[in-house]
Amino acid sequence: MTAASLPARPSPDQPRALVVTGATGFVGRRVVEALRVRSAAGSTCAVTLLVRDPASPALPSPLPDGWRVVPCDLARDDPPPGAIARGSVVLHLAAATGRLAPAVMRAVNVEGTRRLVEGARSAGAAHLVFVSSIAAGFADRRWYHYAEAKRDAERLVAGSAVPHTVVRPTMVFGPGSPVQEGLRRLATGGAPIVLGRGDVAVQPVHVDDLAAVLVALASMPPGDSTTLEVGGRDRMSLRALLAHMRAASGLPPRDPWSVPLAAPRLALALAERVVGPRLPVTAGQLASFVNDSAAAPNAVVQHLLPAARTLRDMLDGDVAPIAGPAANRDSAVEHLTPADAEPDATLAKEFATFARYLGTRRPSPRATSAYVRAHQSAAAVRGDRFDRWLVALARRSALACGLADAYARLARPYGPLRRRLVLALAVLESSPAVHREYDTARPSARPVAWAALMTLGMGWMLRTACAVVVLAPLQLAARVAGNDATHG
């Protein structure tokens, strides 16, 4: 496809069938809304929404005339017979993003694309528009399973006999964007930070501009199979982007603290081999801060999107409350209501681990029951993503609990983990036997007592140092994790 081969403007109502995957995602919802507006304006295009959950509230209701929803989980199933009509356009947005295991990434992003490509080829589809990611072109994709999966999926699309267009969006901004929210938290914290040197090039694109490009591509005859990188109007460094976001929130300028990423990326990559996708952010996701993610200029994109939104347009209205101490937290604190209480077995295991850490080998069934009831009878503070990860780490063993507690004392002294440990200690001390054990002095010679005290102090310092080295980079990284990651 070349700029010369494009019509003066895309036709909004060509009578062709369109199949959309990923219709309930962040970008997919805006694409569906753009198609719905066209349908209301008289478009005769028949639209099939190929979705995993046909009951999703994100789907339009009622469906416009000529639209249908077809259930299909591409990670496991081929498109149903008849889902893709001959001569139709397939717009493939479905993807697995965020902190998922590499096997899940490949099952959805590679094997799911393979099934869809084969279905499109067998059905005689006229055009396949595949939404990839700018991350697929990163020079440094180490440990970035999402980027590798997208790159492999691009190869599948390119190797098919179906006329195709690969679209690589940059950072996608707009209402509800996890990327924008994560970067806003970086920019507006009490101590703003930039991961890496901050000199990589970025070019955010508004979700509605991206949706307009995708709908336009689906509405035009396919040209030469090509790859299009789609970005917004403004290109700048990451450090400049954070400065703009800080100013848009009404905060005075402040140079962010630069956090080197070489060591944290390696540490995260090693940790992932042990704990899998349970970390608040992955080593791969940090690749977005060491690679340029601006779009290469392209005449086709310029033709389809001649007046992309500026960064200022995207940031207008993106002003979160800044007043008060809560503004410096990583995210708003959530509360767990009794209706959302955690399973009894999980709380019982948690209490047993906390008891071992606090010096009691085997808590009584009565104490365990009291701890569980305390969580069920009143709302408990959940905190943010990092708080919940600290609690999950503390549950693993007494050693892990000590590491998590040492860091929580410094970074989250009033967070959920410390609150739970205080509750566990109170429950344990309510038992007469444990109370006597805690309060009974152990006589010893003065040199022995001093040696024991020094050993305890040195152990605490060592544990705290280890906790800071291991967990501080994770907390900083969690500030940008948002709901998912910068590009997935």
Coordinates of C-alpha atoms in Angstrom, one line a residue:
M1 CA 0.0 0.0 0.0
T2 CA 1.4 3.4 -1.0
A3 CA 0.0 6.9 -0.5
A4 CA -0.5 7.3 -4.2
S5 CA -2.8 4.2 -4.2
L6 CA -5.1 5.5 -1.5
P7 CA -8.4 7.1 -2.3
A8 CA -8.9 10.8 -1.5
R9 CA -10.5 9.6 1.7
P10 CA -11.7 6.2 2.9
S11 CA -15.2 5.2 2.1
P12 CA -17.3 4.8 5.2
D13 CA -19.9 2.4 3.9
Q14 CA -18.3 -0.1 1.6
P15 CA -20.6 -3.2 1.6
R16 CA -18.1 -5.7 3.0
A17 CA -18.0 -8.0 6.0
L18 CA -15.7 -7.2 8.9
V19 CA -14.5 -9.6 11.6
V20 CA -13.1 -8.0 14.8
T21 CA -11.1 -9.8 17.5
G22 CA -10.3 -8.2 20.9
A23 CA -13.4 -6.1 20.8
T24 CA -13.6 -5.9 24.6
G25 CA -10.0 -4.6 25.1
F26 CA -8.9 -1.0 25.6
V27 CA -8.3 -0.3 21.9
G28 CA -11.0 -2.8 20.7
R29 CA -13.8 -0.9 22.6
R30 CA -12.9 2.3 20.8
V31 CA -12.8 0.5 17.4
V32 CA -16.2 -1.0 18.0
E33 CA -17.6 2.4 19.0
A34 CA -16.2 3.9 15.8
L35 CA -17.8 1.1 13.8
R36 CA -21.1 1.6 15.7
V37 CA -21.1 5.3 14.8
R38 CA -20.6 4.4 11.1
S39 CA -23.4 1.9 11.3
A40 CA -25.8 4.5 12.8
A41 CA -24.8 6.8 9.9
G42 CA -25.9 4.2 7.3
S43 CA -23.0 1.9 6.8
T44 CA -24.0 -1.5 5.4
C45 CA -20.9 -3.3 6.6
A46 CA -21.8 -6.6 8.4
V47 CA -19.7 -6.9 11.6
T48 CA -18.8 -10.1 13.4
L49 CA -17.3 -9.7 16.9
L50 CA -15.2 -12.8 17.6
V51 CA -14.9 -12.7 21.5
R52 CA -13.9 -15.1 24.3
D53 CA -16.8 -14.0 26.5
P54 CA -20.0 -13.2 24.6
A55 CA -21.6 -11.9 27.8
S56 CA -19.0 -9.2 28.4
P57 CA -20.6 -5.9 29.4
A58 CA -18.0 -4.2 27.2
L59 CA -19.9 -5.3 24.1
P60 CA -22.4 -2.9 22.6
S61 CA -26.0 -3.5 23.5
P62 CA -28.2 -3.7 21.6
L63 CA -26.1 -4.8 18.6
P64 CA -26.6 -2.7 15.4
D65 CA -28.4 -4.3 12.5
G66 CA -26.2 -6.7 10.7
W67 CA -23.9 -7.3 13.7
R68 CA -23.3 -10.5 15.5
V69 CA -21.2 -11.9 18.4
V70 CA -19.5 -15.2 17.9
P71 CA -17.8 -16.9 20.9
C72 CA -14.3 -18.1 20.3
D73 CA -11.2 -18.4 22.5
L74 CA -8.3 -18.2 19.9
A75 CA -5.8 -19.5 22.5
R76 CA -7.5 -22.9 22.3
D77 CA -10.0 -23.0 19.4
D78 CA -10.1 -22.3 15.7
P79 CA -12.6 -19.7 14.4
P80 CA -16.0 -21.5 14.1
P81 CA -17.1 -22.4 10.6
G82 CA -18.9 -19.4 9.0
A83 CA -17.4 -16.9 11.4
I84 CA -15.2 -15.4 8.6
A85 CA -17.0 -14.9 5.4
R86 CA -15.4 -15.0 2.0
G87 CA -14.0 -11.6 1.0
S88 CA -14.2 -10.2 4.5
V89 CA -11.7 -8.0 6.3
V90 CA -10.3 -9.4 9.5
L91 CA -9.2 -6.8 12.2
H92 CA -7.1 -8.7 14.7
L93 CA -6.7 -6.9 18.0
A94 CA -6.9 -9.7 20.5
A95 CA -3.7 -10.1 22.6
A96 CA -2.4 -11.2 26.0
T97 CA -0.5 -8.4 27.7
G98 CA 0.9 -7.6 31.1
R99 CA 2.5 -10.0 33.7
L100 CA 1.7 -13.3 32.1
A101 CA 3.7 -16.5 31.8
P102 CA 5.6 -16.8 28.5
A103 CA 3.5 -19.9 27.7
V104 CA 0.3 -17.9 28.0
M105 CA 1.8 -15.1 25.9
R106 CA 2.6 -17.5 23.1
A107 CA -0.7 -19.4 23.4
V108 CA -2.7 -16.2 22.8
N109 CA -0.4 -13.9 20.7
V110 CA 1.3 -16.5 18.5
E111 CA -0.9 -19.6 18.4
G112 CA -4.1 -17.6 18.5
T113 CA -2.8 -15.5 15.6
R114 CA -1.8 -18.7 13.7
R115 CA -5.4 -20.1 14.1
L116 CA -6.9 -16.8 12.9
V117 CA -4.5 -16.5 9.9
E118 CA -5.4 -20.1 8.9
G119 CA -9.1 -19.4 9.3
A120 CA -8.8 -16.2 7.2
R121 CA -6.8 -18.0 4.5
S122 CA -9.3 -21.0 4.4
A123 CA -12.3 -18.6 4.2
G124 CA -10.8 -16.5 1.5
A125 CA -10.6 -13.3 3.5
A126 CA -9.7 -10.2 1.4
H127 CA -7.6 -8.4 4.0
L128 CA -6.0 -9.1 7.4
V129 CA -5.2 -6.1 9.6
F130 CA -3.0 -7.2 12.5
V131 CA -2.4 -4.9 15.4
S132 CA 1.0 -5.6 16.8
S133 CA 3.1 -3.3 18.9
I134 CA 6.0 -0.9 18.5
A135 CA 7.8 -3.2 21.0
A136 CA 8.1 -5.9 18.3
G137 CA 10.7 -3.6 16.7
F138 CA 12.7 -2.9 19.8
A139 CA 16.5 -3.4 19.5
D140 CA 16.7 -4.8 23.0
R141 CA 13.9 -7.3 23.6
R142 CA 15.7 -9.3 26.3
W143 CA 13.2 -11.1 28.6
Y144 CA 10.3 -9.3 26.9
H145 CA 8.1 -12.2 26.1
Y146 CA 5.3 -10.0 24.8
A147 CA 7.5 -8.3 22.2
E148 CA 8.9 -11.7 21.1
A149 CA 5.4 -13.1 20.8
K150 CA 4.2 -10.2 18.8
R151 CA 7.3 -10.4 16.5
D152 CA 6.7 -14.1 15.9
A153 CA 3.0 -13.3 15.2
E154 CA 4.1 -10.7 12.6
R155 CA 6.1 -13.4 10.9
L156 CA 3.0 -15.7 10.7
V157 CA 1.0 -12.9 9.2
A158 CA 3.7 -12.0 6.7
G159 CA 4.1 -15.6 5.7
S160 CA 0.4 -16.1 5.0
A161 CA -1.2 -15.9 1.6
V162 CA -3.7 -13.4 2.9
P163 CA -3.2 -9.7 1.9
H164 CA -2.3 -8.0 5.1
T165 CA -1.3 -4.9 7.0
V166 CA 0.7 -5.0 10.2
V167 CA 0.1 -2.0 12.5
R168 CA 2.5 -1.2 15.3
P169 CA 1.1 1.4 17.7
T170 CA 3.3 3.4 20.0
M171 CA 2.2 4.1 23.6
V172 CA -1.6 4.4 23.5
F173 CA -3.0 7.2 25.6
G174 CA -6.6 8.2 26.3
P175 CA -9.3 7.7 29.0
G176 CA -8.6 4.5 30.9
S177 CA -5.1 4.0 29.5
P178 CA -3.0 2.0 31.9
V179 CA 0.1 3.3 30.2
Q180 CA -0.9 6.9 30.7
E181 CA -1.9 6.3 34.3
G182 CA 1.4 4.5 35.1
L183 CA 3.5 7.3 33.6
R184 CA 1.4 9.9 35.4
R185 CA 2.2 8.3 38.7
L186 CA 5.9 8.4 37.9
A187 CA 5.6 12.1 37.0
T188 CA 3.5 13.3 39.9
G189 CA 4.9 11.5 42.9
G190 CA 6.4 13.4 45.8
A191 CA 9.8 12.2 44.4
P192 CA 9.3 11.9 40.6
I193 CA 11.4 9.3 39.0
V194 CA 12.4 8.3 35.5
L195 CA 13.4 4.7 34.8
G196 CA 16.6 4.6 32.8
R197 CA 18.2 7.8 31.5
G198 CA 15.0 9.2 30.2
D199 CA 16.5 10.0 26.8
V200 CA 14.6 7.4 24.7
A201 CA 12.2 8.8 22.1
V202 CA 8.4 8.5 22.7
Q203 CA 5.4 9.4 20.6
P204 CA 2.1 8.7 22.4
V205 CA -1.0 8.2 20.2
H206 CA -4.5 8.8 21.3
V207 CA -6.7 5.6 21.4
D208 CA -9.3 7.3 19.2
D209 CA -6.7 8.3 16.6
L210 CA -5.5 4.7 16.5
A211 CA -9.0 3.4 16.2
A212 CA -9.6 5.8 13.3
V213 CA -6.6 4.5 11.4
L214 CA -7.7 0.9 12.0
V215 CA -11.2 1.5 10.8
A216 CA -9.9 3.4 7.8
L217 CA -7.6 0.5 6.8
A218 CA -10.5 -2.0 7.2
S219 CA -12.6 0.2 4.9
M220 CA -10.2 0.4 2.0
P221 CA -9.1 -2.2 -0.5
P222 CA -5.8 -3.9 0.6
G223 CA -2.7 -2.6 -1.0
D224 CA 0.8 -4.0 -0.9
S225 CA 1.3 -5.9 2.3
T226 CA 3.2 -3.6 4.7
T227 CA 4.0 -2.6 8.2
L228 CA 2.8 0.7 9.5
E229 CA 4.0 2.3 12.8
V230 CA 1.3 4.7 14.2
G231 CA 2.2 7.4 16.7
G232 CA 0.8 10.8 17.7
R233 CA 1.7 14.2 16.5
D234 CA 4.3 15.0 19.2
R235 CA 7.6 13.2 19.5
M236 CA 9.9 13.9 22.5
S237 CA 12.1 12.2 25.1
L238 CA 10.6 10.3 27.9
R239 CA 12.0 12.8 30.4
A240 CA 10.2 15.6 28.5
L241 CA 7.0 13.6 28.4
L242 CA 7.1 13.2 32.2
A243 CA 7.7 16.9 32.6
H244 CA 4.6 17.7 30.5
M245 CA 2.5 15.3 32.5
R246 CA 3.7 16.8 35.7
A247 CA 2.8 20.3 34.5
A248 CA -0.6 19.1 33.3
S249 CA -1.3 18.0 36.9
G250 CA -0.6 21.5 38.2
L251 CA 2.6 20.6 39.9
P252 CA 5.8 22.8 39.8
P253 CA 8.7 21.5 37.7
R254 CA 11.0 19.1 39.5
D255 CA 13.9 17.1 38.0
P256 CA 13.1 13.4 38.3
W257 CA 15.4 11.0 39.9
S258 CA 17.0 8.7 37.3
V259 CA 16.9 5.0 38.2
P260 CA 19.4 2.8 36.3
L261 CA 17.8 -0.3 34.9
A262 CA 20.6 -2.7 34.1
A263 CA 20.7 -4.3 37.5
P264 CA 17.0 -4.3 38.2
R265 CA 16.2 -5.9 34.8
L266 CA 18.7 -8.7 35.5
A267 CA 17.4 -9.2 39.0
L268 CA 13.8 -9.3 37.8
A269 CA 14.8 -11.8 35.0
L270 CA 16.4 -14.1 37.6
A271 CA 13.5 -13.7 40.0
E272 CA 11.0 -14.6 37.3
R273 CA 12.6 -18.0 36.9
V274 CA 11.7 -18.7 40.5
V275 CA 8.4 -17.0 41.1
G276 CA 7.1 -16.7 37.6
P277 CA 4.7 -13.9 36.7
R278 CA 3.9 -13.0 40.4
L279 CA 6.2 -10.0 40.4
P280 CA 4.5 -6.6 40.2
V281 CA 6.4 -5.9 37.0
T282 CA 8.6 -8.0 34.7
A283 CA 12.1 -7.5 33.3
G284 CA 10.6 -7.4 29.8
Q285 CA 8.2 -4.6 30.6
L286 CA 11.2 -2.4 31.6
A287 CA 12.5 -2.7 28.0
S288 CA 10.1 0.2 27.1
F289 CA 12.4 2.5 29.1
V290 CA 15.6 1.6 27.3
N291 CA 14.3 1.5 23.7
D292 CA 13.0 4.2 21.4
S293 CA 9.2 3.8 20.9
A294 CA 8.6 6.5 18.3
A295 CA 6.9 5.7 15.0
A296 CA 8.8 5.8 11.7
P297 CA 7.3 8.4 9.4
N298 CA 5.0 6.9 6.8
A299 CA 3.0 8.6 4.0
V300 CA 0.1 6.1 4.5
V301 CA -0.4 7.0 8.1
Q302 CA 0.0 10.7 7.4
H303 CA -2.8 10.3 4.8
L304 CA -5.1 8.4 7.1
L305 CA -4.3 10.6 10.2
P306 CA -3.5 14.1 9.0
A307 CA -4.5 15.8 12.2
A308 CA -3.5 13.5 15.1
R309 CA -4.1 14.8 18.6
T310 CA -1.3 16.6 20.3
L311 CA 0.1 15.6 23.7
R312 CA -1.6 18.6 25.2
D313 CA -5.0 17.3 23.8
M314 CA -4.3 14.0 25.4
L315 CA -3.4 15.4 28.8
D316 CA -6.3 17.9 29.0
G317 CA -8.5 16.5 31.8
D318 CA -5.9 14.1 33.0
V319 CA -5.5 16.0 36.3
A320 CA -5.8 13.8 39.4
P321 CA -6.1 15.1 42.9
I322 CA -2.7 16.1 44.2
A323 CA -3.6 17.6 47.6
G324 CA -2.7 15.7 50.8
P325 CA -0.4 12.9 51.7
A326 CA -2.3 10.3 49.6
A327 CA -1.0 12.0 46.5
N328 CA 2.4 10.6 47.0
R329 CA 1.3 7.0 47.2
D330 CA 1.8 4.7 44.3
S331 CA -2.0 4.4 43.9
A332 CA -5.2 4.9 45.8
V333 CA -5.7 2.5 48.7
E334 CA -8.4 -0.1 48.2
H335 CA -10.5 -1.7 51.0
L336 CA -11.5 -5.3 51.2
T337 CA -15.1 -5.6 52.3
P338 CA -16.4 -8.6 54.1
A339 CA -18.1 -9.8 50.9
D340 CA -14.8 -9.9 49.2
A341 CA -12.9 -11.6 52.1
E342 CA -10.2 -14.0 51.2
P343 CA -10.7 -17.8 51.6
D344 CA -10.4 -19.2 55.1
A345 CA -7.7 -21.7 54.0
T346 CA -5.6 -18.8 52.6
L347 CA -5.9 -16.8 55.8
A348 CA -5.1 -19.9 58.0
K349 CA -2.0 -20.6 56.0
E350 CA -1.0 -16.9 56.2
F351 CA -1.5 -17.0 60.0
A352 CA 0.6 -20.1 60.4
T353 CA 3.5 -18.5 58.5
F354 CA 3.2 -15.2 60.4
A355 CA 3.2 -17.2 63.7
R356 CA 6.5 -19.0 62.7
Y357 CA 8.0 -15.6 61.8
L358 CA 6.9 -14.2 65.2
G359 CA 8.4 -17.1 67.1
T360 CA 5.5 -19.4 67.6
R361 CA 5.9 -22.7 65.9
R362 CA 2.4 -24.0 65.8
P363 CA -0.6 -21.7 66.6
S364 CA -3.6 -23.3 68.2
P365 CA -6.8 -23.9 66.1
R366 CA -8.6 -21.4 68.4
A367 CA -6.0 -18.7 67.6
T368 CA -6.2 -19.5 63.9
S369 CA -10.0 -19.3 64.0
A370 CA -9.8 -15.9 65.7
Y371 CA -7.4 -14.6 63.1
V372 CA -9.7 -15.7 60.3
R373 CA -12.8 -14.2 62.0
A374 CA -11.0 -10.9 62.4
H375 CA -10.7 -10.6 58.7
Q376 CA -14.3 -11.6 58.0
S377 CA -15.9 -9.3 60.5
A378 CA -14.5 -6.0 59.3
A379 CA -13.1 -4.4 56.2
A380 CA -9.4 -4.9 55.7
V381 CA -7.0 -2.6 53.9
R382 CA -5.8 -4.1 50.6
G383 CA -3.5 -1.3 49.6
D384 CA -2.1 -1.1 46.1
R385 CA -0.5 -3.6 43.8
F386 CA 2.8 -3.6 45.6
D387 CA 1.2 -3.9 49.0
R388 CA -0.7 -7.0 47.8
W389 CA 2.5 -8.4 46.4
L390 CA 4.3 -7.9 49.7
V391 CA 1.5 -9.8 51.5
A392 CA 1.8 -12.6 48.9
L393 CA 5.6 -12.8 49.4
A394 CA 5.2 -12.9 53.2
R395 CA 2.9 -15.8 53.0
R396 CA 5.5 -18.0 51.3
S397 CA 7.7 -18.7 54.3
A398 CA 8.9 -17.3 57.6
L399 CA 12.1 -16.2 55.8
A400 CA 10.2 -14.4 53.0
C401 CA 8.0 -12.9 55.7
G402 CA 11.0 -11.4 57.4
L403 CA 12.3 -10.0 54.2
A404 CA 8.9 -8.4 53.3
D405 CA 8.4 -7.1 56.9
A406 CA 11.9 -5.5 56.9
Y407 CA 11.1 -3.5 53.8
A408 CA 7.5 -2.7 54.9
R409 CA 8.9 -1.2 58.1
L410 CA 10.7 1.4 55.9
A411 CA 8.4 1.8 52.9
R412 CA 4.9 0.8 54.1
P413 CA 4.8 1.1 57.9
Y414 CA 1.0 1.4 58.0
G415 CA 0.4 -0.8 55.0
P416 CA -1.6 -4.1 54.9
L417 CA 1.3 -6.4 55.7
R418 CA 2.2 -4.5 58.9
R419 CA -1.4 -4.4 59.9
R420 CA -1.8 -8.1 59.4
L421 CA 1.3 -8.8 61.4
V422 CA 0.1 -6.6 64.3
L423 CA -3.2 -8.5 64.2
A424 CA -1.4 -11.9 64.2
L425 CA 0.7 -10.8 67.2
A426 CA -2.4 -9.6 69.1
V427 CA -4.2 -12.9 68.4
L428 CA -1.1 -14.9 69.5
E429 CA -0.7 -12.9 72.7
S430 CA -4.3 -13.6 73.6
S431 CA -3.3 -17.2 74.2
P432 CA -2.0 -17.6 77.8
A433 CA 0.7 -20.0 76.8
V434 CA 2.1 -17.7 74.1
H435 CA 1.7 -14.7 76.3
R436 CA 3.8 -16.3 79.0
E437 CA 6.4 -17.3 76.4
Y438 CA 6.7 -13.8 75.1
D439 CA 6.8 -12.1 78.5
T440 CA 9.0 -14.5 80.4
A441 CA 12.5 -13.2 80.8
R442 CA 15.3 -15.6 79.9
P443 CA 18.2 -15.1 82.5
S444 CA 21.7 -15.1 81.0
A445 CA 25.1 -13.6 81.8
R446 CA 25.7 -10.1 80.7
P447 CA 28.2 -10.9 77.9
V448 CA 25.9 -13.5 76.5
A449 CA 23.0 -11.0 76.5
W450 CA 25.1 -8.4 74.8
A451 CA 26.3 -10.9 72.2
A452 CA 22.7 -12.0 71.6
L453 CA 21.6 -8.4 71.2
M454 CA 24.3 -7.6 68.8
T455 CA 23.6 -10.7 66.8
L456 CA 19.9 -9.7 66.6
G457 CA 20.9 -6.1 65.5
M458 CA 23.3 -7.3 62.9
G459 CA 20.8 -9.8 61.6
W460 CA 18.1 -7.1 61.3
M461 CA 20.5 -4.7 59.5
L462 CA 21.5 -7.5 57.0
R463 CA 17.9 -8.5 56.4
T464 CA 16.9 -4.8 55.9
A465 CA 19.8 -4.3 53.5
C466 CA 18.8 -7.4 51.5
A467 CA 15.2 -6.3 51.5
V468 CA 16.1 -2.8 50.1
V469 CA 18.3 -4.2 47.4
V470 CA 15.7 -6.7 46.3
L471 CA 12.4 -5.0 46.9
A472 CA 13.1 -1.3 46.3
P473 CA 13.6 -1.7 42.5
L474 CA 10.4 -3.7 42.4
Q475 CA 8.5 -0.9 44.2
L476 CA 9.8 1.7 41.8
A477 CA 9.0 -0.5 38.9
A478 CA 5.5 -1.2 40.3
R479 CA 4.8 2.5 40.0
V480 CA 4.7 2.2 36.3
A481 CA 3.1 -1.2 36.1
G482 CA -0.3 0.4 36.3
N483 CA -2.8 -2.3 35.2
D484 CA -0.5 -3.9 32.8
A485 CA 2.6 -2.3 31.2
T486 CA 3.8 0.3 28.8
H487 CA 3.3 -1.9 25.7
G488 CA 2.2 -5.1 27.4

